[in-house]
């Protein structure tokens, strides 16, 4: 059970990590201190195989409209992908992904909307950046060097996802050891160093909680793992970078109220020190983050 006592134990056990500084994250032309102002990343999926139906756009016009709405609702940027990461989703050739992404990104960029392109293929990354994307949400690791050079050449920001296979579509196991954080730090450290050497200036890291894993197919096992990592996010602060999380929607718990799930997990993510929150439910999460940052309440003994 999540309790104040359990959270206190967590903070006491890993106290030195709580106050470590992290670099700001660049969103378009803004440098954002994510401790003071967590970044909200909206989501639009161009793949009909995406499981969160409310985020699916089946046409260029629909995708543009959904992105505009999310920005109006309070998102700082919108993440757009053209291939679902689910196990049974159809593979989409890079050229087809680019063909779907480019007109959407071009239209949004022309309006001054900051777009993140979700991709693992370097050609898709290049096409998205040429179209005007300002952030790359990298869901692969096979082409790191080429992708990092492309991101640096365009002066874009990078969300570096933990991917233990070549890309998000390779079915692998999550690092569900009793303590997965040492392996996360080991995974990200060399990739961050390489990204820096290739000229990438602004990064965030994403432990990949929203991806499919072969050892997390039982819903409650998966959800407990996601929740544990979200609450302990601050342990990744030693990397010196903001942490991005895709917020769970936990249908097995919320059922008909699943659209409220991401706002619940936004509370846990904020308590854990998440800097970038990727969400399908922008207005609900926006309201939660505003409440948490504006109340500024310090409990007092009576």
mmCIF file of C-alpha atoms in Angstrom:
data_model
loop_
_atom_site.group_PDB
_atom_site.id
_atom_site.type_symbol
_atom_site.label_atom_id
_atom_site.label_comp_id
_atom_site.label_asym_id
_atom_site.label_seq_id
_atom_site.Cartn_x
_atom_site.Cartn_y
_atom_site.Cartn_z
ATOM 1 C CA UNK A 1 0.000 0.000 0.000
ATOM 2 C CA UNK A 2 1.198 3.514 -0.764
ATOM 3 C CA UNK A 3 1.386 5.402 2.508
ATOM 4 C CA UNK A 4 3.106 8.438 3.980
ATOM 5 C CA UNK A 5 5.181 6.120 6.154
ATOM 6 C CA UNK A 6 6.360 4.120 3.128
ATOM 7 C CA UNK A 7 7.232 7.312 1.247
ATOM 8 C CA UNK A 8 9.170 8.559 4.258
ATOM 9 C CA UNK A 9 11.200 5.345 4.328
ATOM 10 C CA UNK A 10 11.938 5.698 0.618
ATOM 11 C CA UNK A 11 13.126 9.285 1.055
ATOM 12 C CA UNK A 12 15.248 8.378 4.068
ATOM 13 C CA UNK A 13 16.895 5.420 2.341
ATOM 14 C CA UNK A 14 17.895 7.419 -0.734
ATOM 15 C CA UNK A 15 18.001 10.904 0.768
ATOM 16 C CA UNK A 16 21.230 12.085 -0.919
ATOM 17 C CA UNK A 17 19.608 11.729 -4.354
ATOM 18 C CA UNK A 18 16.625 13.937 -3.530
ATOM 19 C CA UNK A 19 18.408 17.272 -3.792
ATOM 20 C CA UNK A 20 20.786 16.558 -6.654
ATOM 21 C CA UNK A 21 20.416 19.225 -9.367
ATOM 22 C CA UNK A 22 19.224 18.377 -12.872
ATOM 23 C CA UNK A 23 19.743 20.405 -16.024
ATOM 24 C CA UNK A 24 16.844 22.344 -17.536
ATOM 25 C CA UNK A 25 15.087 20.842 -20.541
ATOM 26 C CA UNK A 26 14.710 22.852 -23.716
ATOM 27 C CA UNK A 27 11.215 22.906 -25.176
ATOM 28 C CA UNK A 28 11.408 24.756 -28.457
ATOM 29 C CA UNK A 29 13.072 28.066 -27.582
ATOM 30 C CA UNK A 30 12.391 27.798 -23.834
ATOM 31 C CA UNK A 31 14.686 26.388 -21.181
ATOM 32 C CA UNK A 32 12.416 24.901 -18.529
ATOM 33 C CA UNK A 33 13.420 24.196 -14.934
ATOM 34 C CA UNK A 34 11.436 20.983 -14.612
ATOM 35 C CA UNK A 35 11.623 21.019 -10.809
ATOM 36 C CA UNK A 36 9.741 24.311 -10.738
ATOM 37 C CA UNK A 37 7.554 23.639 -13.796
ATOM 38 C CA UNK A 38 7.123 20.008 -14.852
ATOM 39 C CA UNK A 39 6.818 19.699 -18.625
ATOM 40 C CA UNK A 40 3.622 18.200 -20.036
ATOM 41 C CA UNK A 41 4.051 16.212 -23.238
ATOM 42 C CA UNK A 42 0.778 15.531 -25.006
ATOM 43 C CA UNK A 43 0.370 12.501 -27.245
ATOM 44 C CA UNK A 44 -1.030 11.957 -30.728
ATOM 45 C CA UNK A 45 -0.800 8.515 -32.336
ATOM 46 C CA UNK A 46 -1.018 8.154 -36.100
ATOM 47 C CA UNK A 47 -1.173 4.359 -35.851
ATOM 48 C CA UNK A 48 -4.652 2.773 -35.627
ATOM 49 C CA UNK A 49 -3.032 -0.009 -33.573
ATOM 50 C CA UNK A 50 -2.361 2.266 -30.611
ATOM 51 C CA UNK A 51 -4.244 1.040 -27.567
ATOM 52 C CA UNK A 52 -5.242 4.441 -26.192
ATOM 53 C CA UNK A 53 -8.032 5.049 -28.654
ATOM 54 C CA UNK A 54 -8.664 8.649 -27.629
ATOM 55 C CA UNK A 55 -5.198 9.636 -28.855
ATOM 56 C CA UNK A 56 -5.473 7.986 -32.285
ATOM 57 C CA UNK A 57 -5.734 10.245 -35.323
ATOM 58 C CA UNK A 58 -6.663 8.569 -38.606
ATOM 59 C CA UNK A 59 -5.961 11.565 -40.827
ATOM 60 C CA UNK A 60 -3.590 14.496 -41.054
ATOM 61 C CA UNK A 61 -6.429 16.879 -40.258
ATOM 62 C CA UNK A 62 -7.441 14.898 -37.174
ATOM 63 C CA UNK A 63 -3.851 14.797 -35.895
ATOM 64 C CA UNK A 64 -3.442 18.546 -36.311
ATOM 65 C CA UNK A 65 -6.712 19.199 -34.516
ATOM 66 C CA UNK A 66 -5.857 16.889 -31.612
ATOM 67 C CA UNK A 67 -2.441 18.495 -31.189
ATOM 68 C CA UNK A 68 -3.935 22.001 -31.211
ATOM 69 C CA UNK A 69 -6.445 20.966 -28.560
ATOM 70 C CA UNK A 70 -3.749 19.482 -26.325
ATOM 71 C CA UNK A 71 -1.665 22.656 -26.533
ATOM 72 C CA UNK A 72 -4.741 24.734 -25.687
ATOM 73 C CA UNK A 73 -5.347 22.437 -22.711
ATOM 74 C CA UNK A 74 -1.889 23.149 -21.318
ATOM 75 C CA UNK A 75 0.651 20.833 -22.950
ATOM 76 C CA UNK A 76 4.110 22.309 -23.518
ATOM 77 C CA UNK A 77 4.669 20.089 -26.554
ATOM 78 C CA UNK A 78 3.017 17.206 -28.397
ATOM 79 C CA UNK A 79 4.674 13.851 -29.076
ATOM 80 C CA UNK A 80 3.649 12.323 -32.415
ATOM 81 C CA UNK A 81 4.408 8.782 -33.560
ATOM 82 C CA UNK A 82 3.415 6.726 -36.589
ATOM 83 C CA UNK A 83 3.966 3.180 -35.314
ATOM 84 C CA UNK A 84 2.460 1.643 -32.199
ATOM 85 C CA UNK A 85 4.817 -0.024 -29.723
ATOM 86 C CA UNK A 86 2.309 -2.726 -28.779
ATOM 87 C CA UNK A 87 3.205 -6.382 -29.361
ATOM 88 C CA UNK A 88 0.707 -7.142 -32.130
ATOM 89 C CA UNK A 89 0.828 -3.804 -33.924
ATOM 90 C CA UNK A 90 1.681 -3.806 -37.599
ATOM 91 C CA UNK A 91 5.212 -2.803 -38.533
ATOM 92 C CA UNK A 92 5.302 0.442 -40.489
ATOM 93 C CA UNK A 93 8.093 1.028 -42.973
ATOM 94 C CA UNK A 94 10.217 4.108 -42.201
ATOM 95 C CA UNK A 95 9.180 5.760 -45.474
ATOM 96 C CA UNK A 96 5.504 5.297 -44.580
ATOM 97 C CA UNK A 97 6.063 6.637 -41.065
ATOM 98 C CA UNK A 98 7.750 9.714 -42.492
ATOM 99 C CA UNK A 99 4.978 10.224 -45.051
ATOM 100 C CA UNK A 100 2.385 10.256 -42.263
ATOM 101 C CA UNK A 101 4.405 12.407 -39.873
ATOM 102 C CA UNK A 102 5.787 15.140 -42.109
ATOM 103 C CA UNK A 103 2.561 16.993 -43.090
ATOM 104 C CA UNK A 104 1.364 16.971 -39.480
ATOM 105 C CA UNK A 105 4.655 18.265 -38.114
ATOM 106 C CA UNK A 106 4.998 20.905 -40.823
ATOM 107 C CA UNK A 107 1.528 22.280 -40.126
ATOM 108 C CA UNK A 108 2.009 22.385 -36.354
ATOM 109 C CA UNK A 109 5.516 23.829 -36.534
ATOM 110 C CA UNK A 110 4.212 26.593 -38.808
ATOM 111 C CA UNK A 111 1.816 27.530 -35.983
ATOM 112 C CA UNK A 112 4.627 27.651 -33.428
ATOM 113 C CA UNK A 113 3.604 24.403 -31.709
ATOM 114 C CA UNK A 114 6.540 22.429 -30.336
ATOM 115 C CA UNK A 115 6.476 18.889 -31.696
ATOM 116 C CA UNK A 116 8.331 15.817 -30.510
ATOM 117 C CA UNK A 117 8.758 13.024 -33.032
ATOM 118 C CA UNK A 118 8.645 9.509 -31.586
ATOM 119 C CA UNK A 119 10.850 7.212 -33.644
ATOM 120 C CA UNK A 120 13.710 4.721 -33.565
ATOM 121 C CA UNK A 121 14.763 4.828 -37.227
ATOM 122 C CA UNK A 122 17.303 7.500 -38.132
ATOM 123 C CA UNK A 123 15.537 8.292 -41.432
ATOM 124 C CA UNK A 124 12.267 8.946 -39.608
ATOM 125 C CA UNK A 125 14.102 11.111 -37.085
ATOM 126 C CA UNK A 126 15.692 13.106 -39.918
ATOM 127 C CA UNK A 127 12.373 13.563 -41.702
ATOM 128 C CA UNK A 128 10.652 14.722 -38.528
ATOM 129 C CA UNK A 129 13.381 17.238 -37.697
ATOM 130 C CA UNK A 130 13.461 18.603 -41.242
ATOM 131 C CA UNK A 131 9.686 19.080 -41.014
ATOM 132 C CA UNK A 132 10.119 21.206 -37.900
ATOM 133 C CA UNK A 133 10.116 18.887 -34.867
ATOM 134 C CA UNK A 134 12.148 20.304 -31.993
ATOM 135 C CA UNK A 135 12.376 17.183 -29.824
ATOM 136 C CA UNK A 136 13.153 13.546 -30.593
ATOM 137 C CA UNK A 137 11.614 10.845 -28.409
ATOM 138 C CA UNK A 138 14.080 8.068 -29.201
ATOM 139 C CA UNK A 139 12.565 4.601 -28.775
ATOM 140 C CA UNK A 140 15.539 2.625 -30.034
ATOM 141 C CA UNK A 141 19.248 2.170 -29.395
ATOM 142 C CA UNK A 142 20.639 0.389 -32.468
ATOM 143 C CA UNK A 143 21.472 3.615 -34.353
ATOM 144 C CA UNK A 144 22.444 5.821 -31.409
ATOM 145 C CA UNK A 145 25.477 7.446 -32.988
ATOM 146 C CA UNK A 146 23.704 8.383 -36.216
ATOM 147 C CA UNK A 147 20.592 9.594 -34.374
ATOM 148 C CA UNK A 148 22.622 11.676 -31.923
ATOM 149 C CA UNK A 149 24.501 13.344 -34.768
ATOM 150 C CA UNK A 150 21.204 14.098 -36.514
ATOM 151 C CA UNK A 151 19.665 15.557 -33.360
ATOM 152 C CA UNK A 152 22.746 17.720 -32.747
ATOM 153 C CA UNK A 153 22.827 18.959 -36.339
ATOM 154 C CA UNK A 154 19.260 20.211 -36.011
ATOM 155 C CA UNK A 155 19.814 21.671 -32.530
ATOM 156 C CA UNK A 156 16.980 19.550 -31.141
ATOM 157 C CA UNK A 157 16.358 18.182 -27.669
ATOM 158 C CA UNK A 158 16.411 14.448 -26.995
ATOM 159 C CA UNK A 159 14.362 12.141 -24.790
ATOM 160 C CA UNK A 160 16.520 9.056 -24.411
ATOM 161 C CA UNK A 161 14.376 5.986 -23.691
ATOM 162 C CA UNK A 162 15.711 2.891 -21.979
ATOM 163 C CA UNK A 163 15.565 0.254 -24.712
ATOM 164 C CA UNK A 164 17.361 -3.009 -24.025
ATOM 165 C CA UNK A 165 16.762 -4.346 -27.532
ATOM 166 C CA UNK A 166 17.456 -2.667 -30.848
ATOM 167 C CA UNK A 167 14.167 -0.777 -30.647
ATOM 168 C CA UNK A 168 10.860 -0.684 -28.845
ATOM 169 C CA UNK A 169 9.383 -3.348 -31.135
ATOM 170 C CA UNK A 170 11.931 -5.972 -30.049
ATOM 171 C CA UNK A 171 10.277 -7.987 -27.287
ATOM 172 C CA UNK A 172 12.622 -8.032 -24.291
ATOM 173 C CA UNK A 173 12.306 -8.200 -20.533
ATOM 174 C CA UNK A 174 12.198 -5.219 -18.206
ATOM 175 C CA UNK A 175 14.904 -4.975 -15.522
ATOM 176 C CA UNK A 176 12.609 -6.092 -12.711
ATOM 177 C CA UNK A 177 15.311 -7.004 -10.203
ATOM 178 C CA UNK A 178 14.627 -6.194 -6.563
ATOM 179 C CA UNK A 179 16.342 -2.888 -7.335
ATOM 180 C CA UNK A 180 16.253 -1.965 -11.059
ATOM 181 C CA UNK A 181 17.913 1.433 -10.655
ATOM 182 C CA UNK A 182 21.572 0.339 -10.830
ATOM 183 C CA UNK A 183 20.900 -1.257 -14.226
ATOM 184 C CA UNK A 184 19.065 1.886 -15.368
ATOM 185 C CA UNK A 185 22.034 4.044 -14.401
ATOM 186 C CA UNK A 186 24.392 1.632 -16.162
ATOM 187 C CA UNK A 187 22.205 1.737 -19.272
ATOM 188 C CA UNK A 188 21.899 5.497 -19.502
ATOM 189 C CA UNK A 189 25.408 6.534 -18.482
ATOM 190 C CA UNK A 190 27.322 5.487 -21.646
ATOM 191 C CA UNK A 191 24.511 6.603 -23.975
ATOM 192 C CA UNK A 192 24.381 10.051 -22.394
ATOM 193 C CA UNK A 193 28.143 10.339 -22.694
ATOM 194 C CA UNK A 194 27.974 9.377 -26.378
ATOM 195 C CA UNK A 195 25.151 11.843 -27.009
ATOM 196 C CA UNK A 196 27.211 14.612 -25.420
ATOM 197 C CA UNK A 197 30.246 13.722 -27.519
ATOM 198 C CA UNK A 198 28.104 13.885 -30.652
ATOM 199 C CA UNK A 199 26.891 17.366 -29.758
ATOM 200 C CA UNK A 200 23.462 16.846 -28.138
ATOM 201 C CA UNK A 201 23.015 19.590 -25.549
ATOM 202 C CA UNK A 202 19.576 19.071 -24.041
ATOM 203 C CA UNK A 203 18.447 15.642 -22.868
ATOM 204 C CA UNK A 204 15.953 13.872 -20.668
ATOM 205 C CA UNK A 205 15.872 10.164 -19.855
ATOM 206 C CA UNK A 206 12.854 7.843 -19.928
ATOM 207 C CA UNK A 207 12.922 4.420 -18.196
ATOM 208 C CA UNK A 208 10.440 3.120 -20.781
ATOM 209 C CA UNK A 209 7.591 2.217 -18.451
ATOM 210 C CA UNK A 210 5.034 2.442 -21.257
ATOM 211 C CA UNK A 211 6.704 -0.177 -23.462
ATOM 212 C CA UNK A 212 5.712 -3.823 -23.844
ATOM 213 C CA UNK A 213 7.818 -6.342 -21.897
ATOM 214 C CA UNK A 214 7.662 -10.114 -22.085
ATOM 215 C CA UNK A 215 8.055 -10.474 -18.310
ATOM 216 C CA UNK A 216 5.369 -7.907 -17.458
ATOM 217 C CA UNK A 217 2.294 -9.307 -19.157
ATOM 218 C CA UNK A 218 0.322 -9.836 -15.948
ATOM 219 C CA UNK A 219 -1.409 -6.463 -15.447
ATOM 220 C CA UNK A 220 -0.909 -6.033 -11.690
ATOM 221 C CA UNK A 221 2.726 -7.144 -11.839
ATOM 222 C CA UNK A 222 3.337 -4.563 -14.555
ATOM 223 C CA UNK A 223 1.511 -1.852 -12.645
ATOM 224 C CA UNK A 224 3.384 -2.504 -9.398
ATOM 225 C CA UNK A 225 6.675 -2.248 -11.272
ATOM 226 C CA UNK A 226 5.621 0.998 -12.974
ATOM 227 C CA UNK A 227 4.453 2.513 -9.690
ATOM 228 C CA UNK A 228 7.609 1.529 -7.829
ATOM 229 C CA UNK A 229 9.820 3.134 -10.460
ATOM 230 C CA UNK A 230 7.683 6.279 -10.677
ATOM 231 C CA UNK A 231 7.830 6.869 -6.929
ATOM 232 C CA UNK A 232 11.617 6.362 -6.935
ATOM 233 C CA UNK A 233 12.280 8.537 -9.979
ATOM 234 C CA UNK A 234 14.535 10.877 -7.983
ATOM 235 C CA UNK A 235 17.139 8.114 -7.787
ATOM 236 C CA UNK A 236 17.974 8.873 -11.425
ATOM 237 C CA UNK A 237 18.842 12.486 -10.589
ATOM 238 C CA UNK A 238 22.486 11.474 -10.279
ATOM 239 C CA UNK A 239 22.481 11.440 -14.102
ATOM 240 C CA UNK A 240 21.989 15.210 -13.922
ATOM 241 C CA UNK A 241 19.026 15.156 -16.308
ATOM 242 C CA UNK A 242 15.233 15.429 -16.055
ATOM 243 C CA UNK A 243 13.316 12.156 -16.107
ATOM 244 C CA UNK A 244 10.378 11.593 -18.456
ATOM 245 C CA UNK A 245 7.621 9.085 -17.709
ATOM 246 C CA UNK A 246 4.727 7.873 -19.819
ATOM 247 C CA UNK A 247 1.926 7.861 -17.265
ATOM 248 C CA UNK A 248 0.133 4.506 -16.863
ATOM 249 C CA UNK A 249 -3.593 4.256 -17.534
ATOM 250 C CA UNK A 250 -4.133 1.100 -15.486
ATOM 251 C CA UNK A 251 -7.381 -0.164 -16.970
ATOM 252 C CA UNK A 252 -7.311 -3.175 -14.643
ATOM 253 C CA UNK A 253 -7.817 -0.852 -11.667
ATOM 254 C CA UNK A 254 -9.787 2.054 -13.099
ATOM 255 C CA UNK A 255 -11.971 0.223 -15.642
ATOM 256 C CA UNK A 256 -14.702 2.651 -16.807
ATOM 257 C CA UNK A 257 -12.821 5.531 -15.171
ATOM 258 C CA UNK A 258 -9.524 4.749 -16.921
ATOM 259 C CA UNK A 259 -9.294 8.306 -18.242
ATOM 260 C CA UNK A 260 -8.691 9.485 -14.677
ATOM 261 C CA UNK A 261 -5.813 7.056 -14.128
ATOM 262 C CA UNK A 262 -3.080 9.210 -15.619
ATOM 263 C CA UNK A 263 -3.953 12.110 -13.328
ATOM 264 C CA UNK A 264 -3.633 9.750 -10.337
ATOM 265 C CA UNK A 265 -0.203 8.616 -11.494
ATOM 266 C CA UNK A 266 0.749 12.235 -12.159
ATOM 267 C CA UNK A 267 0.564 12.805 -8.398
ATOM 268 C CA UNK A 268 2.945 9.902 -7.769
ATOM 269 C CA UNK A 269 5.221 11.050 -10.590
ATOM 270 C CA UNK A 270 5.412 14.576 -9.236
ATOM 271 C CA UNK A 271 6.181 13.293 -5.728
ATOM 272 C CA UNK A 272 8.898 11.104 -7.204
ATOM 273 C CA UNK A 273 10.530 14.013 -9.018
ATOM 274 C CA UNK A 274 9.449 13.425 -12.626
ATOM 275 C CA UNK A 275 10.365 16.361 -14.851
ATOM 276 C CA UNK A 276 8.534 15.479 -18.079
ATOM 277 C CA UNK A 277 5.120 13.793 -17.995
ATOM 278 C CA UNK A 278 3.947 12.131 -21.201
ATOM 279 C CA UNK A 279 0.173 11.921 -21.127
ATOM 280 C CA UNK A 280 -2.899 11.257 -23.243
ATOM 281 C CA UNK A 281 -5.046 13.217 -20.763
ATOM 282 C CA UNK A 282 -3.559 16.700 -20.809
ATOM 283 C CA UNK A 283 -6.297 18.710 -19.026
ATOM 284 C CA UNK A 284 -6.575 16.257 -16.137
ATOM 285 C CA UNK A 285 -2.831 16.065 -15.617
ATOM 286 C CA UNK A 286 -2.453 19.832 -16.083
ATOM 287 C CA UNK A 287 -4.935 20.411 -13.254
ATOM 288 C CA UNK A 288 -3.077 18.021 -10.947
ATOM 289 C CA UNK A 289 0.332 19.582 -11.626
ATOM 290 C CA UNK A 290 -1.070 23.079 -11.144
ATOM 291 C CA UNK A 291 -2.559 22.059 -7.803
ATOM 292 C CA UNK A 292 0.667 20.444 -6.591
ATOM 293 C CA UNK A 293 2.878 23.360 -7.613
ATOM 294 C CA UNK A 294 0.600 26.168 -6.439
ATOM 295 C CA UNK A 295 -0.528 24.932 -3.040
ATOM 296 C CA UNK A 296 2.989 25.120 -1.524
ATOM 297 C CA UNK A 297 1.772 23.653 1.780
ATOM 298 C CA UNK A 298 4.199 22.713 4.561
ATOM 299 C CA UNK A 299 2.504 20.548 7.222
ATOM 300 C CA UNK A 300 2.780 21.922 10.737
ATOM 301 C CA UNK A 301 2.440 20.147 14.081
ATOM 302 C CA UNK A 302 -0.513 21.119 16.228
#
